[in-house]
Coordinates of C-alpha atoms in Angstrom, one line a residue:
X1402 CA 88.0 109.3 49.1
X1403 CA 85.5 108.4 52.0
X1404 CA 84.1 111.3 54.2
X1405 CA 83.5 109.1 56.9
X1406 CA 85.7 110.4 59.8
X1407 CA 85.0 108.8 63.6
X1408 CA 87.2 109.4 66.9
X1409 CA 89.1 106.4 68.3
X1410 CA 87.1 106.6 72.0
X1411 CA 87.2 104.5 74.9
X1412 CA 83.7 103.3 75.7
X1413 CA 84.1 104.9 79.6
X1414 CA 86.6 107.4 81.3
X1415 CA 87.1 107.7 85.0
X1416 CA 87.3 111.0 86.0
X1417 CA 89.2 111.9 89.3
X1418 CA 88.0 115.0 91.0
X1419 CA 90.2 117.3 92.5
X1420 CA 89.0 120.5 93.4
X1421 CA 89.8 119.8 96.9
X1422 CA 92.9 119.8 96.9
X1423 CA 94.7 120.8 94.2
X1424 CA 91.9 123.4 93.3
X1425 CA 91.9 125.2 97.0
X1426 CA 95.5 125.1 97.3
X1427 CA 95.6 128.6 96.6
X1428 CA 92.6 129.4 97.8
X1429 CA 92.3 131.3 101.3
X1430 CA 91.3 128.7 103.5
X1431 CA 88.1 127.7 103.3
X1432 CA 86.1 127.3 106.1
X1433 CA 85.5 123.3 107.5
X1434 CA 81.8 123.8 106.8
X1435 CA 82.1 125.1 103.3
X1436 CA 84.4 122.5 102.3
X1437 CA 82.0 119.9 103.4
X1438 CA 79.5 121.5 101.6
X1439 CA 81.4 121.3 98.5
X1440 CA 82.3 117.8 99.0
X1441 CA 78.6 116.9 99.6
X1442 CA 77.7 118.9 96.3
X1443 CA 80.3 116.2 94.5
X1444 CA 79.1 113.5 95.7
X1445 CA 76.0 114.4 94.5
X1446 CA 77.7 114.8 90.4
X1447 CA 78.1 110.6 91.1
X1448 CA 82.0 111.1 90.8
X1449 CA 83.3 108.7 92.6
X1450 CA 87.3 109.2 93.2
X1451 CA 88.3 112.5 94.8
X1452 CA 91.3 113.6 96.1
X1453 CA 90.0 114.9 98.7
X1454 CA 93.1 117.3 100.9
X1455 CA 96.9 116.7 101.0
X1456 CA 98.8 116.5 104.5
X1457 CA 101.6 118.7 103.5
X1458 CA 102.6 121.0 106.3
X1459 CA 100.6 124.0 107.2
X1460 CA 102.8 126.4 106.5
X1461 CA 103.5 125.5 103.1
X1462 CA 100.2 125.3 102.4
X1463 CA 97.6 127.2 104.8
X1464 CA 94.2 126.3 102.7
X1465 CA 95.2 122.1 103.5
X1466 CA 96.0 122.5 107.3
X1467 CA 92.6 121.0 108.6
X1468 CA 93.5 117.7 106.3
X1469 CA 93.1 115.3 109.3
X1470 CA 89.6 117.1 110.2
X1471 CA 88.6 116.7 107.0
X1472 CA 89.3 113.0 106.8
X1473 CA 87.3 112.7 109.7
X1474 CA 84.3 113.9 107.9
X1475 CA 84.6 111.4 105.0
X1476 CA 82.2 108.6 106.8
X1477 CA 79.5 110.7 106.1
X1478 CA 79.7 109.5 102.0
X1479 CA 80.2 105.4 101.8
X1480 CA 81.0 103.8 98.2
X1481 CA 83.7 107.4 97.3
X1482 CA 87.0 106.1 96.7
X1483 CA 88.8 108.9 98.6
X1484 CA 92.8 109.9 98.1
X1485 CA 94.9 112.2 100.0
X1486 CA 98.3 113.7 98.4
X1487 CA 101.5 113.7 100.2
X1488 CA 105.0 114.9 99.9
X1489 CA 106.9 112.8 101.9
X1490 CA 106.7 109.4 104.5
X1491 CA 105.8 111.7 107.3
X1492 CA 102.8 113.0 105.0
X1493 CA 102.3 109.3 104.6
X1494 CA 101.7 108.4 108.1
X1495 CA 99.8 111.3 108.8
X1496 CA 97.4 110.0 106.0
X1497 CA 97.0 106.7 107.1
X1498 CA 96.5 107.4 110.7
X1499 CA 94.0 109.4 109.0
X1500 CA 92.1 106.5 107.4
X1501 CA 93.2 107.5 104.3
X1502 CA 95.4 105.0 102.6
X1503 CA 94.5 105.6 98.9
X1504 CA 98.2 107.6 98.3
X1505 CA 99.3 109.8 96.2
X1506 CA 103.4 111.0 96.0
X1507 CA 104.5 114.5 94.0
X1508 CA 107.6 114.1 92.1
X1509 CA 109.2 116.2 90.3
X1510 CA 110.9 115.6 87.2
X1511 CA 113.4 118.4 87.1
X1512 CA 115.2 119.3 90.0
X1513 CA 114.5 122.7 90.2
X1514 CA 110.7 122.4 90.8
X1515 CA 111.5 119.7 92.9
X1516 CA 113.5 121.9 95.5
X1517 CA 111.2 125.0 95.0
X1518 CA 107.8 122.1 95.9
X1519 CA 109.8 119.9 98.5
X1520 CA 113.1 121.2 99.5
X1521 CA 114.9 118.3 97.6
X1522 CA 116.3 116.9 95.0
X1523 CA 114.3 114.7 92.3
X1524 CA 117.1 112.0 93.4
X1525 CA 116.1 112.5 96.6
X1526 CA 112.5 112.4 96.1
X1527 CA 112.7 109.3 94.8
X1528 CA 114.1 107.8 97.6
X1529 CA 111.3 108.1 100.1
X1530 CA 108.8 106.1 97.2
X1531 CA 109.7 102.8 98.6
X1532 CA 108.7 103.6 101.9
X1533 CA 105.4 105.8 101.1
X1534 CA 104.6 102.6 99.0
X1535 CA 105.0 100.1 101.8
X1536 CA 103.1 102.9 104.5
X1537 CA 100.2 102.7 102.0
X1538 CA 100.1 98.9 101.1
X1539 CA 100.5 98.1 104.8
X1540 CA 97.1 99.6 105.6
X1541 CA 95.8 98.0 102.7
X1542 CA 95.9 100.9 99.7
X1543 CA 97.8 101.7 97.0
X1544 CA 100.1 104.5 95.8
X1545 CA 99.9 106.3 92.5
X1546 CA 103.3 108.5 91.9
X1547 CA 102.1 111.7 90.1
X1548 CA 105.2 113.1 88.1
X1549 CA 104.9 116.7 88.4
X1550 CA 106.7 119.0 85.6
X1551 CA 106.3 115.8 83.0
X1552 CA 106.6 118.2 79.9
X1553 CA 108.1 121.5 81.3
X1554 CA 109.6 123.3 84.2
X1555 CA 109.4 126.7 85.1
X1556 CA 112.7 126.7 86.4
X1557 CA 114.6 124.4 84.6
X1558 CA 112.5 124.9 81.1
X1559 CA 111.2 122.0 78.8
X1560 CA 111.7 118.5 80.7
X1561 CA 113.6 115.9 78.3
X1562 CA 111.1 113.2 77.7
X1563 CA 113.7 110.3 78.6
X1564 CA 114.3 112.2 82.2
X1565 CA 110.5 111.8 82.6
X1566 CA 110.9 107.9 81.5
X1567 CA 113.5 107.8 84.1
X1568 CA 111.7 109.0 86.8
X1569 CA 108.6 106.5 86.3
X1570 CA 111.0 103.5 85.6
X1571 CA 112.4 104.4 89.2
X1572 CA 109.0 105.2 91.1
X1573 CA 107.5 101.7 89.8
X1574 CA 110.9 100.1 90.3
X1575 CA 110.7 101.2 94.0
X1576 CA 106.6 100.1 94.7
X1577 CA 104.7 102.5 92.8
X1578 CA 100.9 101.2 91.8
X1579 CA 100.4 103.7 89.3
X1580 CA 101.4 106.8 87.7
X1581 CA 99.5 110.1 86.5
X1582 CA 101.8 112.9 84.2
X1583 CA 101.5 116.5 85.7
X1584 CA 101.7 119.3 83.2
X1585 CA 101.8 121.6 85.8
X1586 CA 102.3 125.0 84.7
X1587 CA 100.0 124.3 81.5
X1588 CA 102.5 124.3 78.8
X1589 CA 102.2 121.2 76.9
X1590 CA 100.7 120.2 73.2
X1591 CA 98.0 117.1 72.1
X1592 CA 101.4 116.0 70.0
X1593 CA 104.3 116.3 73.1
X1594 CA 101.2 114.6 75.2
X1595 CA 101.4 111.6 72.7
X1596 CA 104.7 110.9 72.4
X1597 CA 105.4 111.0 76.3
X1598 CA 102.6 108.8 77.1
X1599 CA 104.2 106.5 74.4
X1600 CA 107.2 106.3 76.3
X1601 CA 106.4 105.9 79.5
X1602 CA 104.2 103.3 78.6
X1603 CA 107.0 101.4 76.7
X1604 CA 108.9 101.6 79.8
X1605 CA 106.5 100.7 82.5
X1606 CA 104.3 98.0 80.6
X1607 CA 101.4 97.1 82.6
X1608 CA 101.5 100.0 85.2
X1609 CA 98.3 102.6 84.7
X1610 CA 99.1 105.9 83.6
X1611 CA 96.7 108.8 83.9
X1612 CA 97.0 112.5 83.1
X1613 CA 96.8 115.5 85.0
X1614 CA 96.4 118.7 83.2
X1615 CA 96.5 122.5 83.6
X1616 CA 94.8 124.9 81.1
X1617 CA 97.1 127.7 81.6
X1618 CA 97.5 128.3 78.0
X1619 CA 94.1 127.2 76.5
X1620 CA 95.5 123.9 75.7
X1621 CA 93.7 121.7 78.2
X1622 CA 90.7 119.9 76.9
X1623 CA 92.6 119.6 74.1
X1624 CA 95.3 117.6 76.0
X1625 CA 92.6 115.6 77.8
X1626 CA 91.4 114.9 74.1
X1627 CA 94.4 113.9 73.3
X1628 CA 95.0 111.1 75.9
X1629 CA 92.2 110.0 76.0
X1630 CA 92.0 109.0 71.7
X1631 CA 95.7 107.6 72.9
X1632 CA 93.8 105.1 75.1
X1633 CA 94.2 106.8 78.6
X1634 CA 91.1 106.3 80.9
X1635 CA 91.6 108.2 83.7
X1636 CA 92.3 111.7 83.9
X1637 CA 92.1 114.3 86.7
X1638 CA 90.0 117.5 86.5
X1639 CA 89.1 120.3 89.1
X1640 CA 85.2 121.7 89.8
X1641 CA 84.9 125.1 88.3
X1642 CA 88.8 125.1 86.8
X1643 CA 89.9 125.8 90.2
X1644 CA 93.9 125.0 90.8
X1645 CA 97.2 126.1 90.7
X1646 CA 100.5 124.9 91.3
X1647 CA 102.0 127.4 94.4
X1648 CA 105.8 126.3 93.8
X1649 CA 104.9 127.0 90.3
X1650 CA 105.3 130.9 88.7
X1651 CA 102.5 131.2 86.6
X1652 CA 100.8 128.3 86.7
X1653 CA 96.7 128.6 87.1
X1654 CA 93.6 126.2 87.3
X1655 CA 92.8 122.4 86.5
X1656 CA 91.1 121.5 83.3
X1657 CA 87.8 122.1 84.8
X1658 CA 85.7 118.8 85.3
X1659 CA 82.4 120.1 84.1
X1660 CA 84.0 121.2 80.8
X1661 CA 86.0 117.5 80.2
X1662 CA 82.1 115.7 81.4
X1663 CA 80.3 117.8 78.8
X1664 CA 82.7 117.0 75.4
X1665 CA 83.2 113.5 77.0
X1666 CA 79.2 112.3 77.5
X1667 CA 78.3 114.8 74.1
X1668 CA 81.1 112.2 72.3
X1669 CA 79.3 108.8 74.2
X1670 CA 81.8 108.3 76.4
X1671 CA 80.1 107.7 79.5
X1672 CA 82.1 109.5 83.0
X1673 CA 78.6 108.3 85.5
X1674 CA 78.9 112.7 86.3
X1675 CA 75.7 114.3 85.7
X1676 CA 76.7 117.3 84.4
X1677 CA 74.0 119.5 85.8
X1678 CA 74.8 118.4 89.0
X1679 CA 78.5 119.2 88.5
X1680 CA 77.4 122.9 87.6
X1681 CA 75.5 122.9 90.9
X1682 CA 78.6 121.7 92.5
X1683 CA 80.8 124.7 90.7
X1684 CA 77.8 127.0 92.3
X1685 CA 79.0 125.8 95.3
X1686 CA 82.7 125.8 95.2
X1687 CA 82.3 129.6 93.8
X1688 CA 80.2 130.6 97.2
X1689 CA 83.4 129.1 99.3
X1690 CA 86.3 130.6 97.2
X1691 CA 84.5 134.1 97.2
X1692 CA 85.4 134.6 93.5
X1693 CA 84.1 133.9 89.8
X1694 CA 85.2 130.2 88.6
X1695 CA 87.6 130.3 85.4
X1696 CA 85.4 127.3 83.7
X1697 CA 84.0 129.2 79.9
X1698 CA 81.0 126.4 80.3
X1699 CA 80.3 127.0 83.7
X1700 CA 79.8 131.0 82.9
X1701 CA 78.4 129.9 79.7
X1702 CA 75.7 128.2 82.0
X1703 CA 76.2 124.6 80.8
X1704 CA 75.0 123.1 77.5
X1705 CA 72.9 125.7 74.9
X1706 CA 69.4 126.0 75.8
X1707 CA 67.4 127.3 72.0
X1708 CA 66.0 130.4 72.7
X1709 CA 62.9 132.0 70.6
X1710 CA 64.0 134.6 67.9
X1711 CA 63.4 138.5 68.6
X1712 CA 59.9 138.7 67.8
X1713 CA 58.6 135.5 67.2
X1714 CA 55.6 134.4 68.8
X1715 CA 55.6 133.0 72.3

């Protein structure tokens, strides 16, 4: 029997950043100035698609309330491909008369995460894709549809993988450019990962799909792994393992991106992130959250450095 055992591996992955939003949504809010020195210390990784604040209201979610002052910042870094979350059309055209028309929509997949994140039903949610889709391709960007609760609810428990299929069938149907599959209280498994990719791919041929994982449970990376040998190229990932879901009980951070870079550019898959700039970036993002960052390679202090024994000559 041969011993010769290789990973099936894209040649490139394109790594989303989104620390910014979904990684200070919890957060206290964090001063203008300290975001915008977090965003400069990205920039400086080479990532170059961030998701950079969500105009949701205030209220909802204090950390995101200067959104529109942020987007007024964003000049500062030409040649990032910048991309705002939303909730609804009026979230829409608060984004675009940002600048921002680079779209993303939360929807649900189960109903009750769906009223506990946006007040309606997933029916309902789906209604307003149409016109979030023509607000964004009217000012001349696209909208990705980002299925939240793709694998499990904390409400409504595991998420049947044809009601997932369902609710990307109907976001395309109505104008969608792309889809990403939230796991977003950090549940899911490499194998449940598989098989819904499968599907949804079956149902929406030719429509990207990308992943968005949580590492509640420890399962993370080894989602991200998982996708990615499955043939998905882009994949979101928070600075540090920041994140956290705020309609969802018990759901924590991001995978963190530093962690996904290092496995991904150590197995030749290039991401263009230098990874010791991404640690200087989590450095950073630590100073304006005010507490230790949950990424284990980040307190590990990035790749293994050989140390002399105890002892041995200088």
């Amino acid at each position: 029997m041969s011993t010769d055992f290789d990973l099936v591996l894209p040649t490139a992955v394109d790594v989303r950043e989104v620390g910014m939003r979904d990684g200070l949504q919890l957060e206290a809010p964090v001063p203008l100035e300290a975001k915008l020195a977090m965003l400069d210390a990205l920039v400086a990784t080479g990532v170059r698609r961030i998701e950079v604040t969500s105009f949701v209201s205030p209220r909802a979610v204090p950390a995101l309330g200067d959104a529109d002052r942020v987007a007024a910042e964003l000049s500062r870094w030409p040649g990032v491909h910048w991309s705002a979350l939303v909730a609804n059309p009026r979230g829409a055209v608060r984004a675009v008369d940002a600048g921002i028309a680079e779209l993303e929509l939360v929807v649900s997949a189960t109903d009750g995460h769906s009223r506990a994140n946006a007040g309606r039903s997933t029916a309902e949610a789906l209604a307003g894709v149409g016109e979030v889709a023509a607000l964004a391709h009217g000012a001349g960007g696209s909208l990705e549809v980002v299925v939240a609760t793709a694998w499990d609810c904390p409400f409504d428990g595991r998420t049947p993988i044809a009601r997932t299929v369902d609710v990307c069938r109907a976001a395309v149907t109505a104008g969608a450019d792309a889809l990403c599959l939230g796991d977003t209280i950090g549940t899911t498994t490499p194998a449940r990962v598989v098989r819904l990719l499968d599907a949804v791919r079956r149902a929406c041929p030719g429509t990207p799909v990308a992943v968005h994982f949580h590492d509640t449970r420890g399962t993370g990376q080894a989602n991200a792994l998982a996708a990615v040998q499955a043939g998905v190229t882009q994949l979101d990932a928070s600075v540090g393992g920041l994140g956290g879901c705020p309609f969802a009980p018990g759901a924590s951070g991001n995978i963190a991106t530093e962690e996904l870079v290092y496995w991904l550019e150590d197995s030749e898959v290039a991401t263009g992130i230098d990874l010791d700039a991404l640690l200087a970036a989590a450095r950073v993002a630590e100073g304006a959250v005010g507490h230790e960052l949950p990424s284990s390679l980040y307190r590990a202090g990035g790749r293994s450095v050989p140390r002399a024994a105890a002892g041995s000559p200088a």
